[in-house]
């Protein structure tokens, strides 16, 4: 392996960097055992930012790629370009904290002009701290308004006929998760040819220890029209706390 000394610098104007940042790709790094892949081009430059100062770079084959330090970023940002139309090599980058970032630089995956590498473990910890400030009412409001909350993950989780009861069909459609809360978005349909009412205390929900204890339930329209009529469906929001 050949050691690439961080002696070259590059000055990029603030205007160019600002235009790049609007479409930056983010790669989350979760530890030294993770290998990241960056797509480079032999005709265009990639701007790559790391979450900390990089004190040393080792390129497996320095004849394959050109790496320049971007001035003004405290050795956190680099300009990279492939020296060949087709190539692949590994780069080992050592951070000031001692972290090792292993990156495959290659032309075999789509080229990215602006890449920001972020510490995924740190981001998760920040999300957990932020989400602990929410209560069930806050999350319930966000779910009903379909609005994003920092630190909350949303997963489409469609299970048709999740369960049935009293002439009603319940379809689980989405799961919202924080460090302590789980919210479920459930679509309810009336299967009776006459109007039917959703009786929340009488509902027997499928249970899982992952969600915790049911704390709140709310529904936009608890009295549903006869099957096939307007307003024969509704949305049920369930809130669990661990």
Short mmCIF file of C-alpha atoms in Angstrom, two decimals:
data_model
loop_
_atom_site.label_atom_id
_atom_site.label_comp_id
_atom_site.label_asym_id
_atom_site.label_seq_id
_atom_site.Cartn_x
_atom_site.Cartn_y
_atom_site.Cartn_z
CA UNK A 1 0.00 0.00 0.00
CA UNK A 2 1.11 3.53 -0.64
CA UNK A 3 0.58 6.30 1.90
CA UNK A 4 -0.90 9.49 0.53
CA UNK A 5 0.30 12.53 2.48
CA UNK A 6 -2.26 15.26 3.06
CA UNK A 7 -0.21 18.07 1.57
CA UNK A 8 -2.26 19.16 -1.42
CA UNK A 9 -5.00 21.72 -0.89
CA UNK A 10 -7.84 23.05 -2.97
CA UNK A 11 -9.77 26.31 -2.56
CA UNK A 12 -13.41 26.09 -3.62
CA UNK A 13 -15.62 29.15 -3.64
CA UNK A 14 -18.50 29.39 -1.17
CA UNK A 15 -20.87 29.80 -4.09
CA UNK A 16 -19.93 26.44 -5.61
CA UNK A 17 -20.10 24.62 -2.28
CA UNK A 18 -23.49 26.13 -1.50
CA UNK A 19 -24.86 24.92 -4.81
CA UNK A 20 -23.47 21.42 -4.14
CA UNK A 21 -24.93 21.21 -0.63
CA UNK A 22 -28.50 21.43 -1.90
CA UNK A 23 -28.22 17.94 -3.36
CA UNK A 24 -25.67 16.29 -1.06
CA UNK A 25 -25.89 12.53 -0.60
CA UNK A 26 -25.55 11.37 3.00
CA UNK A 27 -23.85 8.10 3.95
CA UNK A 28 -24.12 7.00 7.57
CA UNK A 29 -21.05 5.37 9.11
CA UNK A 30 -21.64 2.88 11.95
CA UNK A 31 -18.12 1.80 12.84
CA UNK A 32 -14.75 0.62 11.50
CA UNK A 33 -16.17 -2.73 10.38
CA UNK A 34 -18.43 -0.97 7.87
CA UNK A 35 -17.10 -0.50 4.34
CA UNK A 36 -18.58 2.44 2.46
CA UNK A 37 -18.67 2.75 -1.32
CA UNK A 38 -18.26 6.01 -3.23
CA UNK A 39 -18.88 6.32 -6.94
CA UNK A 40 -16.27 8.47 -8.70
CA UNK A 41 -15.90 9.77 -12.25
CA UNK A 42 -12.84 10.38 -14.42
CA UNK A 43 -14.39 13.55 -15.88
CA UNK A 44 -16.13 15.11 -12.86
CA UNK A 45 -15.05 15.89 -9.29
CA UNK A 46 -16.63 14.54 -6.11
CA UNK A 47 -16.69 16.63 -2.93
CA UNK A 48 -16.56 14.31 0.10
CA UNK A 49 -16.97 15.49 3.72
CA UNK A 50 -16.22 13.45 6.85
CA UNK A 51 -17.62 14.02 10.36
CA UNK A 52 -14.19 14.78 11.83
CA UNK A 53 -10.63 15.79 10.95
CA UNK A 54 -8.82 13.19 8.86
CA UNK A 55 -5.17 12.87 9.93
CA UNK A 56 -4.03 10.26 7.43
CA UNK A 57 -5.15 8.61 4.19
CA UNK A 58 -3.82 5.36 2.77
CA UNK A 59 -4.85 4.53 -0.81
CA UNK A 60 -4.39 0.96 -1.97
CA UNK A 61 -3.41 2.17 -5.43
CA UNK A 62 -2.76 5.91 -5.62
CA UNK A 63 -2.45 5.70 -9.43
CA UNK A 64 -6.21 5.10 -9.61
CA UNK A 65 -7.53 8.20 -7.85
CA UNK A 66 -6.64 11.84 -7.23
CA UNK A 67 -7.41 13.15 -3.72
CA UNK A 68 -7.02 16.81 -2.73
CA UNK A 69 -7.74 18.44 0.62
CA UNK A 70 -10.34 21.22 0.50
CA UNK A 71 -9.05 24.27 2.35
CA UNK A 72 -11.19 25.74 5.12
CA UNK A 73 -12.69 22.48 6.37
CA UNK A 74 -10.01 21.53 8.94
CA UNK A 75 -9.03 18.41 6.95
CA UNK A 76 -12.62 17.12 6.88
CA UNK A 77 -13.39 17.65 3.18
CA UNK A 78 -11.72 16.26 0.06
CA UNK A 79 -11.99 16.53 -3.69
CA UNK A 80 -11.80 13.13 -5.37
CA UNK A 81 -11.59 12.11 -9.02
CA UNK A 82 -10.86 8.82 -10.75
CA UNK A 83 -7.73 8.78 -12.90
CA UNK A 84 -9.12 5.93 -15.03
CA UNK A 85 -12.46 5.43 -16.81
CA UNK A 86 -12.87 2.15 -14.95
CA UNK A 87 -11.26 1.36 -11.62
CA UNK A 88 -11.80 0.28 -7.99
CA UNK A 89 -9.50 0.70 -5.02
CA UNK A 90 -9.76 1.03 -1.26
CA UNK A 91 -8.98 4.05 0.89
CA UNK A 92 -8.30 3.85 4.63
CA UNK A 93 -8.86 7.16 6.40
CA UNK A 94 -7.88 7.76 10.03
CA UNK A 95 -9.82 10.36 11.99
CA UNK A 96 -8.53 12.59 14.76
CA UNK A 97 -10.53 10.54 17.25
CA UNK A 98 -8.83 7.33 16.09
CA UNK A 99 -11.83 6.19 14.02
CA UNK A 100 -11.01 4.30 10.82
CA UNK A 101 -13.12 4.91 7.72
CA UNK A 102 -12.79 2.26 5.01
CA UNK A 103 -14.02 3.48 1.64
CA UNK A 104 -14.17 1.68 -1.71
CA UNK A 105 -13.57 4.26 -4.45
CA UNK A 106 -14.88 2.96 -7.74
CA UNK A 107 -16.38 3.86 -11.09
CA UNK A 108 -18.59 0.76 -10.97
CA UNK A 109 -21.38 2.50 -9.01
CA UNK A 110 -23.20 5.77 -9.86
CA UNK A 111 -21.09 8.90 -9.55
CA UNK A 112 -21.94 11.30 -6.72
CA UNK A 113 -20.89 14.95 -6.90
CA UNK A 114 -21.35 15.81 -3.21
CA UNK A 115 -21.19 13.25 -0.41
CA UNK A 116 -21.46 13.87 3.32
CA UNK A 117 -20.41 11.05 5.62
CA UNK A 118 -22.06 11.25 9.04
CA UNK A 119 -21.59 9.29 12.25
CA UNK A 120 -24.74 7.16 12.35
CA UNK A 121 -24.26 6.16 15.99
CA UNK A 122 -24.10 9.81 17.07
CA UNK A 123 -27.17 10.70 15.00
CA UNK A 124 -29.11 7.84 16.59
CA UNK A 125 -28.13 9.02 20.06
CA UNK A 126 -29.28 12.57 19.27
CA UNK A 127 -32.56 11.20 17.92
CA UNK A 128 -33.11 9.18 21.09
CA UNK A 129 -32.53 12.24 23.29
CA UNK A 130 -34.86 14.39 21.20
CA UNK A 131 -37.62 11.78 21.06
CA UNK A 132 -37.67 11.40 24.85
CA UNK A 133 -39.12 14.91 25.02
CA UNK A 134 -42.27 13.81 23.18
CA UNK A 135 -45.37 12.54 24.94
CA UNK A 136 -48.16 10.42 23.54
CA UNK A 137 -50.25 13.49 22.66
CA UNK A 138 -47.41 15.02 20.62
CA UNK A 139 -46.91 11.86 18.61
CA UNK A 140 -50.65 11.33 18.17
CA UNK A 141 -51.03 14.85 16.80
CA UNK A 142 -48.14 14.35 14.37
CA UNK A 143 -49.63 11.08 13.13
CA UNK A 144 -53.07 12.59 12.55
CA UNK A 145 -51.54 15.59 10.73
CA UNK A 146 -49.09 13.36 8.83
CA UNK A 147 -46.25 15.68 9.88
CA UNK A 148 -42.63 14.72 10.51
CA UNK A 149 -41.03 14.86 13.97
CA UNK A 150 -37.26 14.81 14.59
CA UNK A 151 -36.11 11.55 16.11
CA UNK A 152 -39.19 9.64 14.91
CA UNK A 153 -38.90 6.85 12.35
CA UNK A 154 -41.83 5.97 10.11
CA UNK A 155 -42.25 2.60 8.46
CA UNK A 156 -44.93 1.52 6.03
CA UNK A 157 -46.15 -1.74 7.50
CA UNK A 158 -49.24 -2.83 5.60
CA UNK A 159 -51.02 -5.89 7.04
CA UNK A 160 -54.46 -6.32 5.43
CA UNK A 161 -57.04 -7.89 7.76
CA UNK A 162 -54.67 -7.36 10.69
CA UNK A 163 -57.61 -8.44 12.80
CA UNK A 164 -61.44 -8.46 12.63
CA UNK A 165 -64.22 -8.06 15.13
CA UNK A 166 -67.84 -6.87 15.49
CA UNK A 167 -68.26 -6.52 11.75
CA UNK A 168 -65.12 -4.43 11.35
CA UNK A 169 -61.87 -5.04 9.47
CA UNK A 170 -58.64 -3.49 10.74
CA UNK A 171 -55.66 -2.96 8.44
CA UNK A 172 -52.33 -1.92 9.95
CA UNK A 173 -50.72 0.57 7.55
CA UNK A 174 -47.93 2.45 9.31
CA UNK A 175 -45.71 2.26 12.40
CA UNK A 176 -44.16 5.32 14.06
CA UNK A 177 -41.30 4.71 16.51
CA UNK A 178 -39.40 6.78 19.06
CA UNK A 179 -37.09 5.58 21.83
CA UNK A 180 -40.06 5.08 24.18
CA UNK A 181 -43.24 5.25 22.08
CA UNK A 182 -44.85 3.31 19.25
CA UNK A 183 -47.73 4.70 17.23
CA UNK A 184 -49.84 2.65 14.84
CA UNK A 185 -51.96 3.95 11.98
CA UNK A 186 -54.84 1.53 11.40
CA UNK A 187 -57.48 1.75 8.66
CA UNK A 188 -60.89 0.49 9.78
CA UNK A 189 -63.65 -0.67 7.42
CA UNK A 190 -67.26 -1.53 8.18
CA UNK A 191 -68.17 -4.97 6.83
CA UNK A 192 -71.87 -4.76 7.90
CA UNK A 193 -74.66 -3.62 5.52
CA UNK A 194 -75.84 -1.28 8.29
CA UNK A 195 -74.05 1.55 10.17
CA UNK A 196 -71.58 0.31 12.75
CA UNK A 197 -69.68 1.95 15.60
CA UNK A 198 -66.08 1.33 16.62
CA UNK A 199 -66.07 0.47 20.32
CA UNK A 200 -62.44 1.05 21.34
CA UNK A 201 -62.62 -0.61 24.80
CA UNK A 202 -64.07 -3.75 23.22
CA UNK A 203 -61.33 -4.12 20.62
CA UNK A 204 -58.95 -7.01 21.25
CA UNK A 205 -55.66 -5.95 19.68
CA UNK A 206 -52.91 -8.31 18.58
CA UNK A 207 -50.20 -7.83 21.20
CA UNK A 208 -46.43 -7.68 21.02
CA UNK A 209 -43.95 -6.87 23.79
CA UNK A 210 -42.02 -4.70 21.34
CA UNK A 211 -44.64 -1.94 21.47
CA UNK A 212 -45.25 -1.85 25.20
CA UNK A 213 -48.57 -0.92 26.83
CA UNK A 214 -51.47 0.71 24.99
CA UNK A 215 -51.82 4.24 26.40
CA UNK A 216 -54.11 6.05 23.97
CA UNK A 217 -56.48 5.40 21.11
CA UNK A 218 -58.21 7.93 18.90
CA UNK A 219 -60.29 7.86 15.76
CA UNK A 220 -61.46 10.53 13.36
CA UNK A 221 -64.82 8.87 12.69
CA UNK A 222 -66.00 6.24 15.18
CA UNK A 223 -69.47 5.74 13.62
CA UNK A 224 -69.09 4.22 10.17
CA UNK A 225 -71.72 4.13 7.43
CA UNK A 226 -73.03 0.89 5.99
CA UNK A 227 -70.62 -1.06 3.83
CA UNK A 228 -70.33 0.45 0.35
CA UNK A 229 -71.66 3.84 1.44
CA UNK A 230 -69.68 7.06 1.86
CA UNK A 231 -67.78 7.22 5.16
CA UNK A 232 -67.78 3.44 5.69
CA UNK A 233 -64.09 3.64 6.62
CA UNK A 234 -62.06 5.50 9.23
CA UNK A 235 -58.53 5.83 10.62
CA UNK A 236 -57.65 4.59 14.09
CA UNK A 237 -54.52 5.83 15.91
CA UNK A 238 -53.06 3.65 18.64
CA UNK A 239 -50.32 4.78 21.01
CA UNK A 240 -48.10 2.43 23.01
CA UNK A 241 -45.45 3.30 25.62
CA UNK A 242 -42.51 1.10 26.62
#
